[in-house]
XYZ file of C-alpha atoms in Angstrom:
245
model
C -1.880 12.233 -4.380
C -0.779 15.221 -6.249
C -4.338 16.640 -7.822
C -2.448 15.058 -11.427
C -3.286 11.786 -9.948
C -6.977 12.250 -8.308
C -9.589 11.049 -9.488
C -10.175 9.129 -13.005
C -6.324 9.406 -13.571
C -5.479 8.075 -10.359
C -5.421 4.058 -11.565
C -2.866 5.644 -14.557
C -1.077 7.133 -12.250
C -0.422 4.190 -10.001
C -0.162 1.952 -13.824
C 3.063 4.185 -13.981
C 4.760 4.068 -10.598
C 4.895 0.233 -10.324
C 8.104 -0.844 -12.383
C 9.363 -2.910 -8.526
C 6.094 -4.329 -8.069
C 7.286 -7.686 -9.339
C 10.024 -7.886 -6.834
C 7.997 -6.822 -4.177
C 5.385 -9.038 -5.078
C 7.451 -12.294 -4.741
C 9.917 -10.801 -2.270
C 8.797 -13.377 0.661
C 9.695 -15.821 3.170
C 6.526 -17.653 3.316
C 6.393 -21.055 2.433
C 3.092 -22.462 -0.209
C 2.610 -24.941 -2.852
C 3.127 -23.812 -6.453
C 0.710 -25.949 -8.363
C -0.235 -25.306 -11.906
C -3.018 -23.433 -13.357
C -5.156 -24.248 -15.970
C -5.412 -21.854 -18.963
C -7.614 -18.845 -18.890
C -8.375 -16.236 -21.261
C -6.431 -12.974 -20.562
C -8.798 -10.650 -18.663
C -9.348 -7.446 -19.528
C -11.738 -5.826 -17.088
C -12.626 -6.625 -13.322
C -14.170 -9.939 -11.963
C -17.443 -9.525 -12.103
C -19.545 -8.594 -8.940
C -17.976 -6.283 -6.397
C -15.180 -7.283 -3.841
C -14.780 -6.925 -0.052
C -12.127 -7.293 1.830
C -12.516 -10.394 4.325
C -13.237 -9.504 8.127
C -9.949 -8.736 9.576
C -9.644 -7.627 13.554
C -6.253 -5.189 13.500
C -3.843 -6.678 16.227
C -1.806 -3.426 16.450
C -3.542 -0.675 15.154
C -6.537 0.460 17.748
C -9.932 0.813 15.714
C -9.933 4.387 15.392
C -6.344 4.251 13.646
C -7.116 1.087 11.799
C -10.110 3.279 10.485
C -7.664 6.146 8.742
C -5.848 3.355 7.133
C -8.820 1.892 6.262
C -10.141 5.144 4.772
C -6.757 6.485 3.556
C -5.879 3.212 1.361
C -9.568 3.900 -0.175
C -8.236 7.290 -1.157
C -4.802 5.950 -2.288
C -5.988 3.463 -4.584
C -9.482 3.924 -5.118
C -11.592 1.632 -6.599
C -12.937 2.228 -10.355
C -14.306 0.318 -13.990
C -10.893 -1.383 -13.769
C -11.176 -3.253 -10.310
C -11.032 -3.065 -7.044
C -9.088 -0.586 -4.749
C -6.999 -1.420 -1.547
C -9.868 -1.242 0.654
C -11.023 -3.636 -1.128
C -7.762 -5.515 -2.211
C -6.914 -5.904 2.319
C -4.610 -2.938 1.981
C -5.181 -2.121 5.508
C -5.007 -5.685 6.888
C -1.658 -5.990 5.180
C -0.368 -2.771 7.439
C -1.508 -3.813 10.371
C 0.254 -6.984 10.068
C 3.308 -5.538 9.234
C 3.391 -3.522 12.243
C 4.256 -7.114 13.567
C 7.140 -7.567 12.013
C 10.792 -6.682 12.342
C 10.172 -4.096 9.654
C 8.119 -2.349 12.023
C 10.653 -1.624 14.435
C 13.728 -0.663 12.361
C 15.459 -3.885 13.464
C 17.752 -4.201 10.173
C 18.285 -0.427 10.441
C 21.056 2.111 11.672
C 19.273 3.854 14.032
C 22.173 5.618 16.019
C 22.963 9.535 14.948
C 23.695 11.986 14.356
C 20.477 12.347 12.812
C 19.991 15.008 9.773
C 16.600 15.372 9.016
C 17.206 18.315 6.637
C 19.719 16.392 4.425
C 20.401 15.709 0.871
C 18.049 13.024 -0.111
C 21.183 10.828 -0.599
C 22.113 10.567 2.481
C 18.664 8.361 2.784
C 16.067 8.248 5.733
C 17.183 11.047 8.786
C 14.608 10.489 11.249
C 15.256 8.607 14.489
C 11.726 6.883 14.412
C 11.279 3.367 13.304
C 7.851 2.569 11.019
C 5.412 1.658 14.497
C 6.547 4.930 15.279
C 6.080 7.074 12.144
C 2.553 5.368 12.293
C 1.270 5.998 15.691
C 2.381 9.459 15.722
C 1.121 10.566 12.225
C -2.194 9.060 12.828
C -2.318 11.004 15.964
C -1.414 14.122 13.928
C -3.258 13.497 11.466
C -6.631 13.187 12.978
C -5.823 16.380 15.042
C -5.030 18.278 11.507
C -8.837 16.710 10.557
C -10.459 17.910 13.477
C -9.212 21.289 13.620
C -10.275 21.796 9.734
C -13.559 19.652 9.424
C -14.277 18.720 12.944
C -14.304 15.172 12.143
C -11.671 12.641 12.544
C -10.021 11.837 8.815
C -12.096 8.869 8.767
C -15.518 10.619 9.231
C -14.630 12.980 6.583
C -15.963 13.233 2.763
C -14.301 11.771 0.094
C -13.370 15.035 -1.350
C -12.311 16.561 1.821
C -9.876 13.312 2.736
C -8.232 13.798 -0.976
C -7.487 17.158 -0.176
C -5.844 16.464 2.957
C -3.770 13.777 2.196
C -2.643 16.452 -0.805
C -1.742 18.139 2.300
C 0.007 15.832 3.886
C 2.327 14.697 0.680
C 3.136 18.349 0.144
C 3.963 19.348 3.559
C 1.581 22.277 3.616
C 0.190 20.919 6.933
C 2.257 20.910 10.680
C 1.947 18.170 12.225
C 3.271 18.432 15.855
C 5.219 15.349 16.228
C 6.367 13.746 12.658
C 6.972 15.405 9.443
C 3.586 15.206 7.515
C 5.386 14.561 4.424
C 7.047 11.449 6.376
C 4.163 9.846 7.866
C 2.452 10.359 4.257
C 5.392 8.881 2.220
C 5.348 5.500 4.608
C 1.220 5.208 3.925
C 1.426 5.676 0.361
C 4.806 2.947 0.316
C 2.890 0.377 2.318
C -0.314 0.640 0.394
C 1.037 -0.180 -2.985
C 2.936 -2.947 -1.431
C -0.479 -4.072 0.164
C -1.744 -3.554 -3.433
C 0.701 -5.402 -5.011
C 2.251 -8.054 -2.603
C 1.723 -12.133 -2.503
C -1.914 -12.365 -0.927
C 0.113 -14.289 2.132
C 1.226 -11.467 3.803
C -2.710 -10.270 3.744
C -3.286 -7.012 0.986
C -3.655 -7.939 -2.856
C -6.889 -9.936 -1.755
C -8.358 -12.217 -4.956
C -4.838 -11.189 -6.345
C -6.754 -8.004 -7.637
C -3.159 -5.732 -7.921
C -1.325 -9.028 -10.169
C -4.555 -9.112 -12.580
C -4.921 -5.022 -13.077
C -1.234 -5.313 -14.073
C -1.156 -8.716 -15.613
C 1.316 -10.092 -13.328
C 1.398 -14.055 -13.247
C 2.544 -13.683 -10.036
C 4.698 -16.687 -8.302
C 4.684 -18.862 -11.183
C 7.412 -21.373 -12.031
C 8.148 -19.730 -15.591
C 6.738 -17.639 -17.780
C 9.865 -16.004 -19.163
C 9.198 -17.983 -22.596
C 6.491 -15.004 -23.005
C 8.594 -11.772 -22.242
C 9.871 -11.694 -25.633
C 6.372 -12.363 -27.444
C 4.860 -8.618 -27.515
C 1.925 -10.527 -26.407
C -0.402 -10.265 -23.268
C 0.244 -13.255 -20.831
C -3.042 -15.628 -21.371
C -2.918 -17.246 -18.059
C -4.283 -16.000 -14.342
C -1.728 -14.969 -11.526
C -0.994 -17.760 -9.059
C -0.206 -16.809 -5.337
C 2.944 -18.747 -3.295
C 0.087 -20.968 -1.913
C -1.595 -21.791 -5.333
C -4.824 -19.749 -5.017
C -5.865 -18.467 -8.519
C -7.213 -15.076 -9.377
């Protein structure tokens, strides 16, 4: 979110911080059928006609917070000539769901202190708030930080005005009074490109939309006769379940 990565250069941006999005992207306990797909032409550009994400009800985020992540995803990854964007990819509905899962409340981490907030990066995370935490708080903040500048909640706010703050947020020019800004801002932007570039089962990467901007054949039995080639991969992703992009 850095102003090098607004706007057109944005998609490049995110084209450059990706290099785990395979592992993420097949990283899963779900269980699907992994049928084979009938050869495609490589594609180059976007499906054509535009993409919504499906009608989703948040089970843990209230509207008003499901509407920053919503609007903040949008931001994030915004759509362009290329494809669609997390908003329209189910970003948010991927969030919300993991909010629901023992990711959400730091159950596989060490949560006792000392806690050293200020430490070396290599110590790794300080805080002693798990992700349902880091959320609910920085949304809180985060809307105050809106209102006081704008008025408006983050959600009601321009495009232009919503880039800037999350700037704000990633650089830690803003206080927020009850998580680091740069904190809260560092989980949104690590959970949207997951959303962006996870199996569709765990709900973002809608239409596999993430897999076919970075020509990923996603969960596919074997394609490692092609790594060598030099060539682009000819055939469509294929999720766990055996949808097709």
């Amino acid at each position: 979110m850095s102003k090098e990565t607004t706007g057109s250069s944005r998609r490049d941006f995110l084209l450059k911080t990706i290099t785990l999005a395979p592992a993420m992207a097949i990283g899963s306990t779900g269980i699907g059928a992994l049928t084979a797909a009938a050869p495609a032409a490589a594609k180059e550009s976007a499906p054509s006609g535009p993409q919504k994400a499906r009608d989703y009800q948040p089970t843990w985020f209230t509207p008003e917070e499901y509407a920053f992540v919503q609007a903040a995803c949008a931001r994030l990854i915004p759509a362009d000539d290329r494809g669609p964007g997390a908003l329209e990819a189910g970003v948010a509905e991927y969030i919300d769901r993991q909010m629901n899962t023992p990711y959400a409340i730091g159950s596989n981490w060490y949560m006792q202190g000392p806690f050293h907030p200020d430490a070396d990066k290599e110590l790794g995370y300080q805080y002693p708030l798990v992700p349902r935490q880091i959320y609910r708080l920085g949304l809180e903040d985060a809307d105050a930080v809106a209102k006081a500048q704008h008025g408006k909640v983050f959600a009601k706010l321009s495009a232009d005005q919503q880039d800037t703050l999350l700037q704000a947020f990633e650089a830690g020019s803003v206080a927020f009074k009850q998580v680091p800004a740069k904190v809260f801002f560092s989980f949104l932007l690590q959970n949207t490109r997951e959303g962006f570039f996870s199996d569709p089962i765990h709900g973002g990467n809608q239409g596999m939309v993430g897999w076919t901007l970075i020509n990923f054949p996603g969960a596919r039995a074997d394609f490692m006769d092609w790594v060598e080639r030099g060539e682009r991969y000819p055939f469509p992703p294929v999720s766990i379940r055996g949808e097709r992009a």
